[in-house]
Amino acid sequence: MNLNRQLGQNYLISKKIVTKIIENSEIKPDETVCEMGSGKGAMTFDLCKIAKSVKSFELDKKLYEKLFKKSIKYKNLELINKDILKYEKPLAFDVFVSNIPYSRSRDTISWLATKKFNRALIMVQKEFAEKLRASKTETNYKAISAISQYCFDIHKLFEVEKDAFFPRPKVESEAIKLTPKNLTITMNLISLIHYIF
């Protein structure tokens, strides 16, 4: 399996974890799902079976091409070979799902803070999840803590073992659920908050 180290790829390979994420997402038949990081399609096709439509972004061109060949039979799937955080076209969705590359966690949360949607089910580094939930009196309370707590209710779902990924990461992971408080903010304000911190 060829890996693009620059993209921080750790593929989710545990079917058990995929099932738990989908169950916790509670996707309805009339909802649109946005997936960041199709990878090898571990979750993508299962999402297609329950959602009205799925918009799945994969930045790695080789992965995208391989997955595209397998996706023909899923008429409700739109595969997009773009960086979702730089995608300029209108993007409407109800549910966001992702095994976020650890190096892009902060940027992804900031991006979500500017969007309107119903809920997000994401996997992040355990340390980062704790930072999102940190109180103002804790040393790991940062700008992203303030941003995420202003925009979302943050729920810990479950911890994810290292063996659920390939290659095996060096850090612990955690699945969390974000429920918007309908208080979206602009990227300019997000930049200001980071500057203040």
GROMACS .gro file of C-alpha atoms in nm:
model
  197
    1MET     CA    1   0.000   0.000   0.000
    2ASN     CA    2   0.155   0.332  -0.108
    3LEU     CA    3   0.115   0.614   0.140
    4ASN     CA    4   0.145   0.987   0.089
    5ARG     CA    5   0.329   1.098   0.403
    6GLN     CA    6   0.277   1.465   0.320
    7LEU     CA    7  -0.098   1.417   0.356
    8GLY     CA    8  -0.062   1.248   0.696
    9GLN     CA    9  -0.248   0.939   0.584
   10ASN     CA   10  -0.355   0.683   0.843
   11TYR     CA   11  -0.626   0.468   0.689
   12LEU     CA   12  -0.914   0.346   0.901
   13ILE     CA   13  -0.920  -0.032   0.854
   14SER     CA   14  -1.144  -0.145   1.141
   15LYS     CA   15  -1.492  -0.237   1.022
   16LYS     CA   16  -1.607  -0.233   1.384
   17ILE     CA   17  -1.509   0.133   1.422
   18VAL     CA   18  -1.668   0.224   1.088
   19THR     CA   19  -1.994   0.066   1.208
   20LYS     CA   20  -1.980   0.251   1.542
   21ILE     CA   21  -1.923   0.586   1.370
   22ILE     CA   22  -2.211   0.532   1.129
   23GLU     CA   23  -2.443   0.418   1.409
   24ASN     CA   24  -2.359   0.728   1.615
   25SER     CA   25  -2.414   0.954   1.314
   26GLU     CA   26  -2.783   0.854   1.302
   27ILE     CA   27  -2.798   0.947   0.934
   28LYS     CA   28  -3.152   0.975   0.796
   29PRO     CA   29  -3.256   0.872   0.441
   30ASP     CA   30  -3.320   1.235   0.343
   31GLU     CA   31  -2.983   1.370   0.460
   32THR     CA   32  -2.670   1.464   0.267
   33VAL     CA   33  -2.337   1.352   0.408
   34CYS     CA   34  -2.004   1.525   0.349
   35GLU     CA   35  -1.696   1.309   0.402
   36MET     CA   36  -1.347   1.454   0.429
   37GLY     CA   37  -1.093   1.194   0.318
   38SER     CA   38  -1.244   0.906   0.122
   39GLY     CA   39  -0.921   0.711   0.163
   40LYS     CA   40  -0.971   0.358   0.038
   41GLY     CA   41  -1.349   0.384   0.083
   42ALA     CA   42  -1.370   0.212   0.423
   43MET     CA   43  -1.668   0.429   0.516
   44THR     CA   44  -1.771   0.593   0.190
   45PHE     CA   45  -1.979   0.316   0.036
   46ASP     CA   46  -2.151   0.230   0.365
   47LEU     CA   47  -2.257   0.594   0.390
   48CYS     CA   48  -2.406   0.572   0.040
   49LYS     CA   49  -2.632   0.287   0.152
   50ILE     CA   50  -2.812   0.497   0.412
   51ALA     CA   51  -2.787   0.863   0.306
   52LYS     CA   52  -2.974   1.050   0.036
   53SER     CA   53  -2.642   1.160  -0.110
   54VAL     CA   54  -2.273   1.159  -0.021
   55LYS     CA   55  -2.013   1.417  -0.119
   56SER     CA   56  -1.673   1.266  -0.050
   57PHE     CA   57  -1.347   1.460  -0.083
   58GLU     CA   58  -1.012   1.290  -0.146
   59LEU     CA   59  -0.702   1.499  -0.202
   60ASP     CA   60  -0.473   1.211  -0.306
   61LYS     CA   61  -0.515   1.175  -0.683
   62LYS     CA   62  -0.414   0.807  -0.697
   63LEU     CA   63  -0.657   0.714  -0.423
   64TYR     CA   64  -0.929   0.917  -0.591
   65GLU     CA   65  -0.878   0.740  -0.923
   66LYS     CA   66  -0.888   0.394  -0.765
   67LEU     CA   67  -1.199   0.476  -0.567
   68PHE     CA   68  -1.371   0.635  -0.864
   69LYS     CA   69  -1.354   0.304  -1.055
   70LYS     CA   70  -1.532   0.129  -0.766
   71SER     CA   71  -1.793   0.400  -0.720
   72ILE     CA   72  -1.978   0.376  -1.050
   73LYS     CA   73  -2.269   0.175  -0.907
   74TYR     CA   74  -2.338   0.433  -0.635
   75LYS     CA   75  -2.551   0.691  -0.810
   76ASN     CA   76  -2.585   0.903  -0.494
   77LEU     CA   77  -2.208   0.946  -0.453
   78GLU     CA   78  -2.009   1.246  -0.572
   79LEU     CA   79  -1.634   1.195  -0.542
   80ILE     CA   80  -1.432   1.516  -0.548
   81ASN     CA   81  -1.055   1.528  -0.598
   82LYS     CA   82  -1.007   1.859  -0.414
   83ASP     CA   83  -0.892   1.995  -0.080
   84ILE     CA   84  -1.223   2.047   0.099
   85LEU     CA   85  -1.080   2.329   0.310
   86LYS     CA   86  -1.002   2.523  -0.009
   87TYR     CA   87  -1.315   2.424  -0.202
   88GLU     CA   88  -1.474   2.740  -0.341
   89LYS     CA   89  -1.806   2.608  -0.474
   90PRO     CA   90  -2.121   2.615  -0.256
   91LEU     CA   91  -2.127   2.307  -0.033
   92ALA     CA   92  -2.446   2.213   0.151
   93PHE     CA   93  -2.463   1.911   0.379
   94ASP     CA   94  -2.643   1.782   0.688
   95VAL     CA   95  -2.381   1.552   0.839
   96PHE     CA   96  -2.002   1.577   0.830
   97VAL     CA   97  -1.793   1.262   0.878
   98SER     CA   98  -1.415   1.232   0.880
   99ASN     CA   99  -1.108   1.057   1.010
  100ILE     CA  100  -0.925   1.389   1.013
  101PRO     CA  101  -0.551   1.391   0.944
  102TYR     CA  102  -0.403   1.501   1.276
  103SER     CA  103  -0.204   1.781   1.115
  104ARG     CA  104  -0.525   1.936   0.980
  105SER     CA  105  -0.747   1.902   1.288
  106ARG     CA  106  -0.737   2.267   1.393
  107ASP     CA  107  -0.802   2.394   1.040
  108THR     CA  108  -1.090   2.151   0.994
  109ILE     CA  109  -1.263   2.255   1.316
  110SER     CA  110  -1.221   2.621   1.219
  111TRP     CA  111  -1.368   2.545   0.875
  112LEU     CA  112  -1.666   2.366   1.031
  113ALA     CA  113  -1.727   2.666   1.256
  114THR     CA  114  -1.811   2.870   0.945
  115LYS     CA  115  -2.061   2.614   0.806
  116LYS     CA  116  -2.425   2.531   0.870
  117PHE     CA  117  -2.502   2.161   0.928
  118ASN     CA  118  -2.675   1.931   1.177
  119ARG     CA  119  -2.388   1.731   1.329
  120ALA     CA  120  -2.035   1.612   1.272
  121LEU     CA  121  -1.880   1.275   1.361
  122ILE     CA  122  -1.503   1.298   1.352
  123MET     CA  123  -1.194   1.113   1.470
  124VAL     CA  124  -0.908   1.318   1.603
  125GLN     CA  125  -0.601   1.275   1.821
  126LYS     CA  126  -0.712   1.218   2.182
  127GLU     CA  127  -0.498   1.508   2.303
  128PHE     CA  128  -0.667   1.739   2.053
  129ALA     CA  129  -1.014   1.624   2.162
  130GLU     CA  130  -0.922   1.706   2.522
  131LYS     CA  131  -0.805   2.049   2.407
  132LEU     CA  132  -1.142   2.114   2.243
  133ARG     CA  133  -1.320   2.037   2.572
  134ALA     CA  134  -1.070   2.212   2.800
  135SER     CA  135  -1.201   2.467   3.051
  136LYS     CA  136  -1.064   2.821   3.071
  137THR     CA  137  -0.866   2.732   3.383
  138GLU     CA  138  -0.672   2.450   3.214
  139THR     CA  139  -0.333   2.502   3.051
  140ASN     CA  140  -0.442   2.336   2.727
  141TYR     CA  141  -0.725   2.586   2.676
  142LYS     CA  142  -0.632   2.750   2.345
  143ALA     CA  143  -0.790   2.957   2.070
  144ILE     CA  144  -0.941   2.645   1.910
  145SER     CA  145  -1.097   2.559   2.248
  146ALA     CA  146  -1.274   2.894   2.258
  147ILE     CA  147  -1.385   2.869   1.895
  148SER     CA  148  -1.516   2.514   1.919
  149GLN     CA  149  -1.697   2.569   2.249
  150TYR     CA  150  -1.862   2.884   2.117
  151CYS     CA  151  -1.987   2.709   1.803
  152PHE     CA  152  -2.050   2.349   1.915
  153ASP     CA  153  -2.162   2.117   2.188
  154ILE     CA  154  -1.876   1.866   2.203
  155HIS     CA  155  -1.949   1.506   2.299
  156LYS     CA  156  -1.693   1.231   2.355
  157LEU     CA  157  -1.814   0.911   2.189
  158PHE     CA  158  -1.539   0.653   2.230
  159GLU     CA  159  -1.164   0.602   2.216
  160VAL     CA  160  -1.015   0.431   1.911
  161GLU     CA  161  -0.733   0.180   1.937
  162LYS     CA  162  -0.417   0.232   1.733
  163ASP     CA  163  -0.472  -0.103   1.561
  164ALA     CA  164  -0.782   0.042   1.392
  165PHE     CA  165  -0.552   0.228   1.151
  166PHE     CA  166  -0.284   0.155   0.896
  167PRO     CA  167  -0.014   0.257   0.940
  168ARG     CA  168  -0.050   0.233   1.317
  169PRO     CA  169  -0.032   0.589   1.459
  170LYS     CA  170   0.193   0.676   1.753
  171VAL     CA  171  -0.085   0.861   1.937
  172GLU     CA  172  -0.424   0.770   2.078
  173SER     CA  173  -0.741   0.864   1.888
  174GLU     CA  174  -1.092   0.955   1.989
  175ALA     CA  175  -1.426   0.977   1.812
  176ILE     CA  176  -1.627   1.287   1.898
  177LYS     CA  177  -1.958   1.439   1.796
  178LEU     CA  178  -2.005   1.810   1.730
  179THR     CA  179  -2.355   1.955   1.747
  180PRO     CA  180  -2.373   2.314   1.618
  181LYS     CA  181  -2.519   2.584   1.842
  182ASN     CA  182  -2.618   2.777   1.526
  183LEU     CA  183  -2.352   3.037   1.605
  184THR     CA  184  -2.129   3.030   1.299
  185ILE     CA  185  -1.840   3.274   1.279
  186THR     CA  186  -1.622   3.410   1.000
  187MET     CA  187  -1.267   3.309   0.914
  188ASN     CA  188  -1.157   3.667   0.982
  189LEU     CA  189  -1.287   3.642   1.339
  190ILE     CA  190  -1.124   3.301   1.379
  191SER     CA  191  -0.791   3.449   1.269
  192LEU     CA  192  -0.836   3.731   1.520
  193ILE     CA  193  -0.903   3.487   1.804
  194HIS     CA  194  -0.587   3.294   1.719
  195TYR     CA  195  -0.395   3.622   1.711
  196ILE     CA  196  -0.525   3.722   2.055
  197PHE     CA  197  -0.426   3.388   2.204
   0.00000   0.00000   0.00000
